[in-house]
Every structure is written in structure tokens, then in C-alpha cells.
Amino acid sequence: DRLEGIDREYELRRILEVDTTTRAFESRLNKYRQAIAEDAQLELKSQMDAFQRTQMVQVRMEIEEEFRQKLSERQQQLEERFQMRLEALTERENHLRQKEISLSQAEENEAFRLRQKLQTESEFLQAQSVLLKQEREQLKRERSRLSEEHRIHEQTIETREKQLVLKQDALEHRIHQEVKR
């Protein structure tokens, strides 16, 4: 009887020790799991922040480069066209001046007739000059329009950035909820 009592007491102590050891192990295991989950969440947030920054910078650079390229191409086209017309008009004007000087030595009637012709051509050149000025104004308006497009692109980028932040917040919340489970 006494031996059975000692056996039972020994068995109870052994069960109590196993139970205490199991609880301590589970407690340490839970703390370890929690630490791993927190580290994983911090690492994921860090990676998502870096990815978002990289994407935003890339989108902004692509849009700015596209705008600069379009503006540069358009400006170059307009400047080349303007330069070609200006050179042609300058050459024509110089030619007309030389022609006027040589014709002034001819007879009066012939000179009068030619002056009339030159006057008409001079008016044409003035009209062309007005057209060139109008084209220059058109270029200014085109630049303004492109600048406005750039401003709208900037607003689009800001909107995309805000949407990315909202998506990231929602994803982080979802991940946090999943980690809690």
C-alpha cells in the first residue's frame, strides 16, 4: 500500500513536471513565433516601401523624359521651319535689293514698272514676315499647351502615388490580419 502511494505520488510529480515543461515550451514557442511574425512583417513593409519608391521614381522619370522628348522634337521642327523660311526670305530680300539698285539705272518707265513689281513683292515679304511672327506666337502657345500637359501628367503621378499608398496600406492591413491568425 505504501509503495503504491509512493508510486502514485511519484507519477503525479512526473506528470506535473511534464505539464510545466510543456507549458514553458509552448510559451517560448509562441514568443518565438510572434518574434518571427513581427520580423517578417517589418521586412515585408521595408521591401514594399522600397518597391513603391522605385516604381514612383521610374514612372515620374518616364513621363518627364517623354515630355522632354516631345517638347524638344516639336521645338526643333518649328525652329528648323522658321530658320528655313527666314533664310529664304532674307536671300530673296537681298536679291530684290540688288535688283532694285541695278534697275535704277534703266529708263524711267521701265524703272517705275519694276518698282511697282518690287513693291508688290516687298508687301508679300512683309506679309510673310507677319506669318512668321504668327508662327512664332503659335510656337509659344504650343509650348504653353505642352507645359499644361506636363502639369496634368504631374497631377496624374501624384494621384497614382496616392493610390499606391492606399493599396499598400490595405495590403499591409491584410497581411497584419493574416499574421494575427
Short mmCIF file of C-alpha atoms in Angstrom, two decimals:
data_model
loop_
_atom_site.label_atom_id
_atom_site.label_comp_id
_atom_site.label_asym_id
_atom_site.label_seq_id
_atom_site.Cartn_x
_atom_site.Cartn_y
_atom_site.Cartn_z
CA ASP A 1 0.00 0.00 0.00
CA ARG A 2 2.70 2.38 0.96
CA LEU A 3 4.65 1.55 -2.19
CA GLU A 4 1.58 2.24 -4.30
CA GLY A 5 1.16 5.61 -2.56
CA ILE A 6 4.80 6.48 -3.27
CA ASP A 7 4.36 5.35 -6.88
CA ARG A 8 1.23 7.47 -7.28
CA GLU A 9 2.93 10.49 -5.72
CA TYR A 10 5.99 10.00 -7.93
CA GLU A 11 3.72 9.59 -11.00
CA LEU A 12 1.79 12.78 -10.11
CA ARG A 13 5.04 14.74 -9.71
CA ARG A 14 6.30 13.43 -13.02
CA ILE A 15 3.04 14.44 -14.78
CA LEU A 16 3.20 17.89 -13.12
CA GLU A 17 6.82 18.36 -14.27
CA VAL A 18 5.95 17.28 -17.83
CA ASP A 19 2.93 19.63 -17.84
CA THR A 20 5.03 22.55 -16.52
CA THR A 21 7.78 21.84 -19.03
CA THR A 22 5.23 21.59 -21.87
CA ARG A 23 3.64 24.92 -20.88
CA ALA A 24 7.04 26.62 -20.67
CA PHE A 25 8.00 25.17 -24.06
CA GLU A 26 4.71 26.31 -25.64
CA SER A 27 5.16 29.78 -24.11
CA ARG A 28 8.66 30.07 -25.55
CA LEU A 29 7.45 28.69 -28.88
CA ASN A 30 4.63 31.29 -29.03
CA LYS A 31 7.08 34.11 -28.23
CA TYR A 32 9.41 32.83 -30.94
CA ARG A 33 6.53 32.63 -33.45
CA GLN A 34 5.46 36.17 -32.56
CA ALA A 35 9.03 37.48 -32.98
CA ILE A 36 9.33 35.76 -36.38
CA ALA A 37 5.96 37.20 -37.49
CA GLU A 38 6.97 40.72 -36.40
CA ASP A 39 10.32 40.44 -38.18
CA ALA A 40 8.62 39.15 -41.33
CA GLN A 41 6.09 41.98 -41.25
CA LEU A 42 8.84 44.62 -40.82
CA GLU A 43 10.88 43.08 -43.66
CA LEU A 44 7.82 42.97 -45.94
CA LYS A 45 6.95 46.60 -45.16
CA SER A 46 10.55 47.65 -45.86
CA GLN A 47 10.58 45.79 -49.19
CA MET A 48 7.19 47.23 -50.19
CA ASP A 49 8.34 50.77 -49.32
CA ALA A 50 11.47 50.34 -51.44
CA PHE A 51 9.45 48.86 -54.32
CA GLN A 52 6.91 51.69 -54.19
CA ARG A 53 9.63 54.36 -54.17
CA THR A 54 11.36 52.69 -57.11
CA GLN A 55 8.12 52.44 -59.10
CA MET A 56 7.18 56.07 -58.42
CA VAL A 57 10.61 57.33 -59.44
CA GLN A 58 10.54 55.19 -62.59
CA VAL A 59 7.04 56.39 -63.62
CA ARG A 60 7.96 60.02 -62.98
CA MET A 61 11.20 59.69 -64.97
CA GLU A 62 9.43 58.01 -67.90
CA ILE A 63 6.75 60.71 -68.07
CA GLU A 64 9.27 63.55 -67.75
CA GLU A 65 11.53 62.01 -70.41
CA GLU A 66 8.60 61.54 -72.79
CA PHE A 67 7.53 65.17 -72.23
CA ARG A 68 11.07 66.49 -72.77
CA GLN A 69 11.45 64.45 -75.93
CA LYS A 70 8.12 65.61 -77.40
CA LEU A 71 8.82 69.22 -76.49
CA SER A 72 12.33 69.04 -77.94
CA GLU A 73 11.13 67.41 -81.18
CA ARG A 74 8.33 69.92 -81.66
CA GLN A 75 10.57 72.86 -80.86
CA GLN A 76 13.27 71.61 -83.23
CA GLN A 77 10.74 71.13 -86.05
CA LEU A 78 9.33 74.62 -85.59
CA GLU A 79 12.77 76.22 -85.31
CA GLU A 80 14.02 74.42 -88.45
CA ARG A 81 10.95 75.50 -90.39
CA PHE A 82 11.29 79.06 -89.13
CA GLN A 83 15.02 79.15 -89.95
CA MET A 84 14.49 77.81 -93.47
CA ARG A 85 11.80 80.36 -94.23
CA LEU A 86 13.81 83.17 -92.69
CA GLU A 87 16.87 82.26 -94.78
CA ALA A 88 14.79 82.03 -97.94
CA LEU A 89 13.13 85.36 -97.25
CA THR A 90 16.44 87.03 -96.37
CA GLU A 91 18.04 85.72 -99.55
CA ARG A 92 15.08 86.85 -101.59
CA GLU A 93 15.09 90.28 -99.96
CA ASN A 94 18.83 90.70 -100.66
CA HIS A 95 18.31 89.64 -104.24
CA LEU A 96 15.46 92.11 -104.64
CA ARG A 97 17.57 94.94 -103.22
CA GLN A 98 20.37 94.23 -105.69
CA LYS A 99 17.87 94.04 -108.49
CA GLU A 100 16.38 97.40 -107.46
CA ILE A 101 19.81 99.08 -107.50
CA SER A 102 20.67 97.78 -110.98
CA LEU A 103 17.24 98.73 -112.33
CA SER A 104 17.50 102.30 -111.07
CA GLN A 105 19.99 102.94 -113.90
CA ALA A 106 17.47 101.89 -116.56
CA GLU A 107 14.93 104.12 -118.22
CA GLU A 108 12.36 105.85 -116.04
CA ASN A 109 9.33 103.98 -117.35
CA GLU A 110 10.98 100.60 -117.00
CA ALA A 111 12.22 101.55 -113.56
CA PHE A 112 8.73 102.63 -112.49
CA ARG A 113 7.21 99.37 -113.69
CA LEU A 114 9.86 97.34 -111.90
CA ARG A 115 9.46 99.39 -108.70
CA GLN A 116 5.79 98.56 -108.73
CA LYS A 117 6.65 94.88 -109.04
CA LEU A 118 9.20 95.17 -106.25
CA GLN A 119 6.68 96.96 -104.08
CA THR A 120 4.26 94.08 -104.54
CA GLU A 121 6.96 91.57 -103.67
CA SER A 122 8.01 93.65 -100.68
CA GLU A 123 4.44 93.64 -99.43
CA PHE A 124 4.44 89.90 -99.95
CA LEU A 125 7.61 89.65 -97.86
CA GLN A 126 6.04 91.78 -95.16
CA ALA A 127 3.01 89.52 -95.22
CA GLN A 128 5.35 86.53 -94.94
CA SER A 129 7.09 88.24 -92.03
CA VAL A 130 3.71 88.65 -90.32
CA LEU A 131 3.05 84.96 -90.94
CA LEU A 132 6.39 84.09 -89.38
CA LYS A 133 5.54 86.18 -86.34
CA GLN A 134 2.22 84.39 -86.11
CA GLU A 135 4.03 81.06 -86.31
CA ARG A 136 6.33 82.22 -83.53
CA GLU A 137 3.24 83.01 -81.43
CA GLN A 138 1.88 79.58 -82.35
CA LEU A 139 5.12 78.08 -81.04
CA LYS A 140 4.67 79.95 -77.76
CA ARG A 141 1.10 78.67 -77.47
CA GLU A 142 2.29 75.14 -78.27
CA ARG A 143 4.90 75.41 -75.52
CA SER A 144 2.22 76.59 -73.09
CA ARG A 145 -0.01 73.70 -74.07
CA LEU A 146 2.80 71.20 -73.60
CA SER A 147 3.60 72.75 -70.22
CA GLU A 148 -0.05 72.34 -69.24
CA GLU A 149 0.10 68.70 -70.36
CA HIS A 150 3.20 68.27 -68.21
CA ARG A 151 1.34 69.76 -65.23
CA ILE A 152 -1.53 67.33 -65.83
CA HIS A 153 0.98 64.45 -66.03
CA GLU A 154 2.40 65.59 -62.69
CA GLN A 155 -1.10 65.54 -61.18
CA THR A 156 -1.61 62.06 -62.62
CA ILE A 157 1.62 60.92 -60.99
CA GLU A 158 0.52 62.33 -57.64
CA THR A 159 -2.81 60.55 -57.97
CA ARG A 160 -1.02 57.28 -58.79
CA GLU A 161 1.27 57.76 -55.81
CA LYS A 162 -1.73 58.25 -53.52
CA GLN A 163 -3.41 55.17 -54.96
CA LEU A 164 -0.24 53.12 -54.45
CA VAL A 165 -0.05 54.28 -50.83
CA LEU A 166 -3.71 53.32 -50.29
CA LYS A 167 -3.13 49.89 -51.88
CA GLN A 168 -0.03 49.40 -49.77
CA ASP A 169 -1.92 50.32 -46.58
CA ALA A 170 -4.70 47.89 -47.48
CA LEU A 171 -2.17 45.13 -48.24
CA GLU A 172 -0.29 45.77 -45.00
CA HIS A 173 -3.56 45.63 -43.08
CA ARG A 174 -4.44 42.33 -44.78
CA ILE A 175 -1.01 40.90 -44.08
CA HIS A 176 -1.25 42.04 -40.46
CA GLN A 177 -4.63 40.32 -40.19
CA GLU A 178 -3.21 37.13 -41.75
CA VAL A 179 -0.25 37.19 -39.37
CA LYS A 180 -2.59 37.53 -36.38
CA ARG A 181 -4.34 34.35 -37.43
#
